[in-house]
Amino acid sequence: DSGVTQTPKHLITATGQRVTLRCSPRSGDLSVYWYQQSLDQGLQFLIQYYNGEERAKGNILERFSAQQFPDLHSELNLSSLELGDSALYFCASSGGQGLYEQYFGPGTRLTVT
Amino acid sequence: GQQVMQIPQYQHVQEGEDFTTYCNSSTTLSNIQWYKQRPGGHPVFLIQLVKSGEVKKQKRLTFQFGEAKKNSSLHITATQTTDVGTYFCAGPIYNQGGKLIFGQGTELSVKP
């Protein structure tokens, strides 16, 4: 158990819908990262927050947005969902904003039908 | 842009055989991290290497960081069925916080 929690575990929704994925980092960790893992793309970095502020951005679509709240939990919002958005979404946390190991949550499996 | 390549993509071994995966970056890395993801699981941090030429061991696992800090390897001696999974290397993007770029991973299967 990494100490990072993610909800829900599974999500099935239809194209065009909007969903919110939630992540709680390990106690004391200030950085939260979001990743998308699909079979053909591997682990793709989406976005990082540090203590409530956006710190780094990856290949995150405009239809996706995220935020980190004062209690440090984070939410990833995915809208206008397409079939290609079906993937595993992982949240990870670390103690700092720089070169620290990351601890991954169990992931949310999103299926868009 | 910065890339991290990993080979091989798949490796099938007989239990007891050795296994090595290689990681190459297009740019110099300040550090390299290795993660393991079991089937159906999430990536789990294994180790971080920081110094040029660094070698670290964890039981049957040996990690190396190249002298030029552009490549790394993970070697497993005498594989066991518990070693099954995908091994990823990851390197930080320069000056972009904690953003990591992951290799595509090497999927290891072990035949008992």
mmCIF file of N, CA, C and O in Angstrom, chain B residues 12-93:
data_model
loop_
_atom_site.group_PDB
_atom_site.id
_atom_site.type_symbol
_atom_site.label_atom_id
_atom_site.label_comp_id
_atom_site.label_asym_id
_atom_site.label_seq_id
_atom_site.Cartn_x
_atom_site.Cartn_y
_atom_site.Cartn_z
ATOM 1 N N HIS B 12 11.033 -12.969 -22.305
ATOM 2 C CA HIS B 12 10.509 -14.186 -21.688
ATOM 3 C C HIS B 12 11.694 -15.030 -21.259
ATOM 4 O O HIS B 12 12.568 -15.317 -22.079
ATOM 5 N N VAL B 13 11.742 -15.398 -20.010
ATOM 6 C CA VAL B 13 12.877 -16.179 -19.516
ATOM 7 C C VAL B 13 12.371 -17.388 -18.745
ATOM 8 O O VAL B 13 11.229 -17.422 -18.285
ATOM 9 N N GLN B 14 13.278 -18.366 -18.622
ATOM 10 C CA GLN B 14 13.008 -19.529 -17.780
ATOM 11 C C GLN B 14 13.415 -19.142 -16.367
ATOM 12 O O GLN B 14 14.407 -18.411 -16.178
ATOM 13 N N GLU B 15 12.672 -19.592 -15.402
ATOM 14 C CA GLU B 15 13.034 -19.300 -14.013
ATOM 15 C C GLU B 15 14.483 -19.709 -13.760
ATOM 16 O O GLU B 15 14.908 -20.800 -14.165
ATOM 17 N N GLY B 16 15.224 -18.825 -13.120
ATOM 18 C CA GLY B 16 16.630 -19.104 -12.849
ATOM 19 C C GLY B 16 17.573 -18.406 -13.825
ATOM 20 O O GLY B 16 18.768 -18.260 -13.532
ATOM 21 N N GLU B 17 17.044 -17.998 -14.981
ATOM 22 C CA GLU B 17 17.881 -17.267 -15.946
ATOM 23 C C GLU B 17 18.002 -15.810 -15.507
ATOM 24 O O GLU B 17 17.204 -15.305 -14.719
ATOM 25 N N ASP B 18 19.010 -15.141 -16.058
ATOM 26 C CA ASP B 18 19.194 -13.726 -15.766
ATOM 27 C C ASP B 18 18.393 -12.880 -16.752
ATOM 28 O O ASP B 18 18.001 -13.336 -17.828
ATOM 29 N N PHE B 19 18.178 -11.632 -16.370
ATOM 30 C CA PHE B 19 17.394 -10.698 -17.180
ATOM 31 C C PHE B 19 18.023 -9.311 -17.086
ATOM 32 O O PHE B 19 18.464 -8.904 -16.008
ATOM 33 N N THR B 20 18.071 -8.614 -18.228
ATOM 34 C CA THR B 20 18.578 -7.245 -18.225
ATOM 35 C C THR B 20 17.692 -6.374 -19.101
ATOM 36 O O THR B 20 17.309 -6.775 -20.198
ATOM 37 N N THR B 21 17.380 -5.189 -18.627
ATOM 38 C CA THR B 21 16.679 -4.192 -19.424
ATOM 39 C C THR B 21 17.531 -2.935 -19.474
ATOM 40 O O THR B 21 18.200 -2.585 -18.495
ATOM 41 N N TYR B 22 17.497 -2.265 -20.632
ATOM 42 C CA TYR B 22 18.357 -1.112 -20.861
ATOM 43 C C TYR B 22 17.518 0.127 -21.135
ATOM 44 O O TYR B 22 16.488 0.059 -21.798
ATOM 45 N N CYS B 23 18.034 1.222 -20.655
ATOM 46 C CA CYS B 23 17.312 2.494 -20.758
ATOM 47 C C CYS B 23 18.273 3.537 -21.334
ATOM 48 O O CYS B 23 19.392 3.673 -20.841
ATOM 49 N N ASN B 24 17.829 4.253 -22.361
ATOM 50 C CA ASN B 24 18.675 5.275 -22.968
ATOM 51 C C ASN B 24 17.917 6.574 -23.122
ATOM 52 O O ASN B 24 16.803 6.587 -23.641
ATOM 53 N N SER B 25 18.539 7.651 -22.686
ATOM 54 C CA SER B 25 17.924 8.964 -22.785
ATOM 55 C C SER B 25 18.588 9.763 -23.894
ATOM 56 O O SER B 25 19.783 9.636 -24.138
ATOM 57 N N SER B 26 17.803 10.623 -24.535
ATOM 58 C CA SER B 26 18.352 11.482 -25.580
ATOM 59 C C SER B 26 19.136 12.656 -24.983
ATOM 60 O O SER B 26 19.882 13.334 -25.692
ATOM 61 N N THR B 27 18.938 12.898 -23.694
ATOM 62 C CA THR B 27 19.650 13.996 -23.032
ATOM 63 C C THR B 27 20.239 13.504 -21.710
ATOM 64 O O THR B 27 19.853 12.446 -21.207
ATOM 65 N N THR B 28 21.158 14.257 -21.176
ATOM 66 C CA THR B 28 21.748 13.926 -19.874
ATOM 67 C C THR B 28 20.683 14.059 -18.786
ATOM 68 O O THR B 28 19.904 15.013 -18.787
ATOM 69 N N LEU B 29 20.672 13.099 -17.894
ATOM 70 C CA LEU B 29 19.684 13.088 -16.814
ATOM 71 C C LEU B 29 20.335 13.453 -15.485
ATOM 72 O O LEU B 29 21.455 13.043 -15.210
ATOM 73 N N SER B 30 19.612 14.203 -14.681
ATOM 74 C CA SER B 30 20.121 14.507 -13.338
ATOM 75 C C SER B 30 20.013 13.274 -12.442
ATOM 76 O O SER B 30 20.805 13.098 -11.525
ATOM 77 N N ASN B 31 19.025 12.450 -12.693
ATOM 78 C CA ASN B 31 18.909 11.177 -11.992
ATOM 79 C C ASN B 31 18.057 10.244 -12.826
ATOM 80 O O ASN B 31 17.454 10.673 -13.818
ATOM 81 N N ILE B 32 18.041 9.000 -12.459
ATOM 82 C CA ILE B 32 17.160 8.059 -13.127
ATOM 83 C C ILE B 32 16.465 7.227 -12.061
ATOM 84 O O ILE B 32 17.053 6.883 -11.031
ATOM 85 N N GLN B 33 15.203 6.959 -12.288
ATOM 86 C CA GLN B 33 14.419 6.174 -11.355
ATOM 87 C C GLN B 33 13.919 4.917 -12.065
ATOM 88 O O GLN B 33 13.692 4.922 -13.269
ATOM 89 N N TRP B 34 13.765 3.866 -11.277
ATOM 90 C CA TRP B 34 13.220 2.613 -11.799
ATOM 91 C C TRP B 34 11.959 2.245 -11.023
ATOM 92 O O TRP B 34 11.913 2.379 -9.790
ATOM 93 N N TYR B 35 10.976 1.784 -11.772
ATOM 94 C CA TYR B 35 9.694 1.385 -11.201
ATOM 95 C C TYR B 35 9.334 0.000 -11.723
ATOM 96 O O TYR B 35 9.710 -0.381 -12.832
ATOM 97 N N LYS B 36 8.556 -0.722 -10.918
ATOM 98 C CA LYS B 36 8.054 -2.027 -11.333
ATOM 99 C C LYS B 36 6.534 -2.010 -11.235
ATOM 100 O O LYS B 36 5.978 -1.540 -10.241
ATOM 101 N N GLN B 37 5.897 -2.529 -12.266
ATOM 102 C CA GLN B 37 4.443 -2.618 -12.254
ATOM 103 C C GLN B 37 4.046 -4.074 -12.460
ATOM 104 O O GLN B 37 4.296 -4.646 -13.523
ATOM 105 N N ARG B 38 3.460 -4.658 -11.433
ATOM 106 C CA ARG B 38 2.974 -6.036 -11.572
ATOM 107 C C ARG B 38 1.714 -6.030 -12.431
ATOM 108 O O ARG B 38 1.008 -5.008 -12.509
ATOM 109 N N PRO B 39 1.401 -7.157 -13.068
ATOM 110 C CA PRO B 39 0.167 -7.224 -13.872
ATOM 111 C C PRO B 39 -1.051 -6.822 -13.052
ATOM 112 O O PRO B 39 -1.263 -7.328 -11.953
ATOM 113 N N GLY B 40 -1.817 -5.875 -13.570
ATOM 114 C CA GLY B 40 -3.008 -5.404 -12.864
ATOM 115 C C GLY B 40 -2.715 -4.446 -11.724
ATOM 116 O O GLY B 40 -3.639 -4.043 -11.003
ATOM 117 N N GLY B 41 -1.463 -4.103 -11.541
ATOM 118 C CA GLY B 41 -1.096 -3.235 -10.421
ATOM 119 C C GLY B 41 -0.668 -1.848 -10.856
ATOM 120 O O GLY B 41 -0.889 -1.446 -11.999
ATOM 121 N N HIS B 42 -0.075 -1.135 -9.921
ATOM 122 C CA HIS B 42 0.388 0.208 -10.202
ATOM 123 C C HIS B 42 1.910 0.253 -10.117
ATOM 124 O O HIS B 42 2.523 -0.617 -9.502
ATOM 125 N N PRO B 43 2.524 1.245 -10.753
ATOM 126 C CA PRO B 43 3.991 1.337 -10.671
ATOM 127 C C PRO B 43 4.435 1.529 -9.227
ATOM 128 O O PRO B 43 3.844 2.301 -8.473
ATOM 129 N N VAL B 44 5.495 0.816 -8.866
ATOM 130 C CA VAL B 44 6.065 0.900 -7.536
ATOM 131 C C VAL B 44 7.526 1.310 -7.662
ATOM 132 O O VAL B 44 8.274 0.700 -8.432
ATOM 133 N N PHE B 45 7.894 2.328 -6.935
ATOM 134 C CA PHE B 45 9.264 2.842 -6.972
ATOM 135 C C PHE B 45 10.231 1.779 -6.470
ATOM 136 O O PHE B 45 10.013 1.154 -5.429
ATOM 137 N N LEU B 46 11.311 1.572 -7.243
ATOM 138 C CA LEU B 46 12.348 0.626 -6.830
ATOM 139 C C LEU B 46 13.577 1.356 -6.311
ATOM 140 O O LEU B 46 14.081 1.043 -5.221
ATOM 141 N N ILE B 47 14.086 2.297 -7.115
ATOM 142 C CA ILE B 47 15.358 2.909 -6.753
ATOM 143 C C ILE B 47 15.583 4.185 -7.558
ATOM 144 O O ILE B 47 14.971 4.375 -8.613
ATOM 145 N N GLN B 48 16.458 5.033 -7.037
ATOM 146 C CA GLN B 48 16.874 6.227 -7.752
ATOM 147 C C GLN B 48 18.400 6.261 -7.787
ATOM 148 O O GLN B 48 19.051 6.036 -6.773
ATOM 149 N N LEU B 49 18.956 6.536 -8.957
ATOM 150 C CA LEU B 49 20.396 6.683 -9.120
ATOM 151 C C LEU B 49 20.681 8.125 -9.485
ATOM 152 O O LEU B 49 19.982 8.704 -10.324
ATOM 153 N N VAL B 50 21.716 8.665 -8.878
ATOM 154 C CA VAL B 50 22.000 10.082 -9.071
ATOM 155 C C VAL B 50 23.404 10.341 -9.637
ATOM 156 O O VAL B 50 23.590 11.213 -10.484
ATOM 157 N N LYS B 51 24.364 9.572 -9.185
ATOM 158 C CA LYS B 51 25.755 9.862 -9.557
ATOM 159 C C LYS B 51 26.170 9.135 -10.835
ATOM 160 O O LYS B 51 25.749 8.010 -11.105
ATOM 161 N N SER B 52 27.042 9.769 -11.574
ATOM 162 C CA SER B 52 27.617 9.168 -12.774
ATOM 163 C C SER B 52 28.322 7.860 -12.408
ATOM 164 O O SER B 52 29.100 7.835 -11.453
ATOM 165 N N GLY B 53 28.014 6.786 -13.130
ATOM 166 C CA GLY B 53 28.664 5.508 -12.888
ATOM 167 C C GLY B 53 28.159 4.761 -11.666
ATOM 168 O O GLY B 53 28.707 3.722 -11.301
ATOM 169 N N GLU B 54 27.106 5.271 -11.058
ATOM 170 C CA GLU B 54 26.615 4.668 -9.812
ATOM 171 C C GLU B 54 26.079 3.260 -10.053
ATOM 172 O O GLU B 54 25.446 2.993 -11.071
ATOM 173 N N VAL B 55 26.341 2.383 -9.105
ATOM 174 C CA VAL B 55 25.817 1.021 -9.119
ATOM 175 C C VAL B 55 25.174 0.760 -7.764
ATOM 176 O O VAL B 55 25.773 1.017 -6.728
ATOM 177 N N LYS B 56 23.932 0.283 -7.806
ATOM 178 C CA LYS B 56 23.244 -0.050 -6.554
ATOM 179 C C LYS B 56 22.656 -1.445 -6.671
ATOM 180 O O LYS B 56 22.233 -1.857 -7.762
ATOM 181 N N LYS B 57 22.639 -2.137 -5.542
ATOM 182 C CA LYS B 57 22.081 -3.493 -5.536
ATOM 183 C C LYS B 57 20.947 -3.601 -4.537
ATOM 184 O O LYS B 57 20.983 -3.018 -3.447
ATOM 185 N N GLN B 58 19.936 -4.355 -4.944
ATOM 186 C CA GLN B 58 18.848 -4.717 -4.045
ATOM 187 C C GLN B 58 18.666 -6.221 -4.212
ATOM 188 O O GLN B 58 18.041 -6.676 -5.163
ATOM 189 N N LYS B 59 19.259 -6.978 -3.314
ATOM 190 C CA LYS B 59 19.187 -8.441 -3.383
ATOM 191 C C LYS B 59 19.632 -8.914 -4.766
ATOM 192 O O LYS B 59 20.804 -8.759 -5.129
ATOM 193 N N ARG B 60 18.754 -9.476 -5.563
ATOM 194 C CA ARG B 60 19.152 -10.011 -6.885
ATOM 195 C C ARG B 60 19.107 -8.945 -7.991
ATOM 196 O O ARG B 60 19.422 -9.247 -9.143
ATOM 197 N N LEU B 61 18.726 -7.718 -7.659
ATOM 198 C CA LEU B 61 18.618 -6.657 -8.649
ATOM 199 C C LEU B 61 19.837 -5.755 -8.582
ATOM 200 O O LEU B 61 20.235 -5.324 -7.496
ATOM 201 N N THR B 62 20.431 -5.467 -9.742
ATOM 202 C CA THR B 62 21.560 -4.546 -9.827
ATOM 203 C C THR B 62 21.214 -3.441 -10.805
ATOM 204 O O THR B 62 20.831 -3.708 -11.940
ATOM 205 N N PHE B 63 21.345 -2.214 -10.345
ATOM 206 C CA PHE B 63 21.034 -1.041 -11.146
ATOM 207 C C PHE B 63 22.320 -0.286 -11.426
ATOM 208 O O PHE B 63 23.153 -0.110 -10.544
ATOM 209 N N GLN B 64 22.450 0.191 -12.674
ATOM 210 C CA GLN B 64 23.627 0.978 -13.046
ATOM 211 C C GLN B 64 23.197 2.255 -13.725
ATOM 212 O O GLN B 64 22.215 2.273 -14.490
ATOM 213 N N PHE B 65 23.946 3.314 -13.492
ATOM 214 C CA PHE B 65 23.754 4.593 -14.161
ATOM 215 C C PHE B 65 25.025 4.857 -14.944
ATOM 216 O O PHE B 65 26.124 4.782 -14.387
ATOM 217 N N GLY B 66 24.901 5.154 -16.215
ATOM 218 C CA GLY B 66 26.066 5.308 -17.068
ATOM 219 C C GLY B 66 26.934 6.498 -16.701
ATOM 220 O O GLY B 66 26.492 7.436 -16.033
ATOM 221 N N GLU B 67 28.181 6.442 -17.155
ATOM 222 C CA GLU B 67 29.129 7.509 -16.866
ATOM 223 C C GLU B 67 28.654 8.851 -17.406
ATOM 224 O O GLU B 67 28.866 9.891 -16.788
ATOM 225 N N ALA B 68 28.011 8.821 -18.567
ATOM 226 C CA ALA B 68 27.539 10.064 -19.174
ATOM 227 C C ALA B 68 26.151 10.458 -18.669
ATOM 228 O O ALA B 68 25.598 11.477 -19.104
ATOM 229 N N LYS B 69 25.594 9.667 -17.785
ATOM 230 C CA LYS B 69 24.268 9.903 -17.219
ATOM 231 C C LYS B 69 23.198 9.991 -18.314
ATOM 232 O O LYS B 69 22.257 10.791 -18.235
ATOM 233 N N LYS B 70 23.369 9.160 -19.339
ATOM 234 C CA LYS B 70 22.359 9.110 -20.401
ATOM 235 C C LYS B 70 21.781 7.708 -20.549
ATOM 236 O O LYS B 70 20.848 7.497 -21.311
ATOM 237 N N ASN B 71 22.362 6.759 -19.840
ATOM 238 C CA ASN B 71 21.811 5.421 -19.935
ATOM 239 C C ASN B 71 21.878 4.717 -18.589
ATOM 240 O O ASN B 71 22.626 5.115 -17.687
ATOM 241 N N SER B 72 21.058 3.679 -18.497
ATOM 242 C CA SER B 72 20.964 2.939 -17.249
ATOM 243 C C SER B 72 20.547 1.511 -17.565
ATOM 244 O O SER B 72 20.039 1.218 -18.662
ATOM 245 N N SER B 73 20.797 0.630 -16.631
ATOM 246 C CA SER B 73 20.367 -0.749 -16.825
ATOM 247 C C SER B 73 19.906 -1.341 -15.506
ATOM 248 O O SER B 73 20.310 -0.890 -14.422
ATOM 249 N N LEU B 74 19.048 -2.322 -15.634
ATOM 250 C CA LEU B 74 18.581 -3.113 -14.488
ATOM 251 C C LEU B 74 18.847 -4.572 -14.820
ATOM 252 O O LEU B 74 18.406 -5.065 -15.865
ATOM 253 N N HIS B 75 19.576 -5.234 -13.957
ATOM 254 C CA HIS B 75 19.912 -6.640 -14.162
ATOM 255 C C HIS B 75 19.338 -7.442 -13.012
ATOM 256 O O HIS B 75 19.538 -7.090 -11.845
ATOM 257 N N ILE B 76 18.616 -8.502 -13.344
ATOM 258 C CA ILE B 76 18.101 -9.402 -12.317
ATOM 259 C C ILE B 76 18.812 -10.746 -12.464
ATOM 260 O O ILE B 76 18.811 -11.353 -13.552
ATOM 261 N N THR B 77 19.400 -11.198 -11.399
ATOM 262 C CA THR B 77 20.103 -12.482 -11.390
ATOM 263 C C THR B 77 19.142 -13.583 -10.949
ATOM 264 O O THR B 77 18.382 -13.382 -10.006
ATOM 265 N N ALA B 78 19.174 -14.689 -11.645
ATOM 266 C CA ALA B 78 18.380 -15.863 -11.267
ATOM 267 C C ALA B 78 16.923 -15.486 -11.031
ATOM 268 O O ALA B 78 16.439 -15.522 -9.892
ATOM 269 N N THR B 79 16.244 -15.144 -12.097
ATOM 270 C CA THR B 79 14.864 -14.675 -11.984
ATOM 271 C C THR B 79 13.965 -15.675 -11.276
ATOM 272 O O THR B 79 14.184 -16.901 -11.328
ATOM 273 N N GLN B 80 12.954 -15.124 -10.628
ATOM 274 C CA GLN B 80 11.935 -15.929 -9.960
ATOM 275 C C GLN B 80 10.577 -15.488 -10.497
ATOM 276 O O GLN B 80 10.444 -14.406 -11.075
ATOM 277 N N THR B 81 9.567 -16.303 -10.259
ATOM 278 C CA THR B 81 8.233 -15.959 -10.784
ATOM 279 C C THR B 81 7.720 -14.657 -10.164
ATOM 280 O O THR B 81 6.888 -13.969 -10.751
ATOM 281 N N THR B 82 8.216 -14.325 -9.009
ATOM 282 C CA THR B 82 7.791 -13.069 -8.370
ATOM 283 C C THR B 82 8.361 -11.837 -9.067
ATOM 284 O O THR B 82 7.951 -10.708 -8.774
ATOM 285 N N ASP B 83 9.303 -12.044 -9.986
ATOM 286 C CA ASP B 83 9.875 -10.910 -10.721
ATOM 287 C C ASP B 83 9.010 -10.478 -11.898
ATOM 288 O O ASP B 83 9.273 -9.456 -12.524
ATOM 289 N N VAL B 84 7.984 -11.244 -12.184
ATOM 290 C CA VAL B 84 7.100 -10.944 -13.314
ATOM 291 C C VAL B 84 6.517 -9.540 -13.190
ATOM 292 O O VAL B 84 6.104 -9.119 -12.110
ATOM 293 N N GLY B 85 6.497 -8.821 -14.312
ATOM 294 C CA GLY B 85 5.937 -7.480 -14.325
ATOM 295 C C GLY B 85 6.603 -6.645 -15.398
ATOM 296 O O GLY B 85 7.407 -7.146 -16.182
ATOM 297 N N THR B 86 6.245 -5.378 -15.409
ATOM 298 C CA THR B 86 6.866 -4.451 -16.360
ATOM 299 C C THR B 86 7.770 -3.501 -15.595
ATOM 300 O O THR B 86 7.366 -2.921 -14.585
ATOM 301 N N TYR B 87 8.980 -3.369 -16.073
ATOM 302 C CA TYR B 87 9.976 -2.513 -15.432
ATOM 303 C C TYR B 87 10.143 -1.240 -16.264
ATOM 304 O O TYR B 87 10.402 -1.298 -17.461
ATOM 305 N N PHE B 88 9.957 -0.118 -15.602
ATOM 306 C CA PHE B 88 10.064 1.177 -16.255
ATOM 307 C C PHE B 88 11.256 1.947 -15.698
ATOM 308 O O PHE B 88 11.484 1.968 -14.491
ATOM 309 N N CYS B 89 11.960 2.627 -16.593
ATOM 310 C CA CYS B 89 12.902 3.635 -16.132
ATOM 311 C C CYS B 89 12.233 4.992 -16.369
ATOM 312 O O CYS B 89 11.345 5.123 -17.221
ATOM 313 N N ALA B 90 12.657 5.980 -15.612
ATOM 314 C CA ALA B 90 12.072 7.314 -15.748
ATOM 315 C C ALA B 90 13.117 8.356 -15.406
ATOM 316 O O ALA B 90 13.874 8.191 -14.432
ATOM 317 N N GLY B 91 13.126 9.415 -16.190
ATOM 318 C CA GLY B 91 14.075 10.484 -15.934
ATOM 319 C C GLY B 91 13.357 11.819 -15.876
ATOM 320 O O GLY B 91 12.329 12.001 -16.541
ATOM 321 N N PRO B 92 13.851 12.739 -15.070
ATOM 322 C CA PRO B 92 13.197 14.042 -14.955
ATOM 323 C C PRO B 92 13.480 14.926 -16.166
ATOM 324 O O PRO B 92 14.568 14.875 -16.733
ATOM 325 N N ILE B 93 12.503 15.730 -16.498
ATOM 326 C CA ILE B 93 12.678 16.728 -17.549
ATOM 327 C C ILE B 93 13.376 17.925 -16.924
ATOM 328 O O ILE B 93 12.961 18.412 -15.863
#
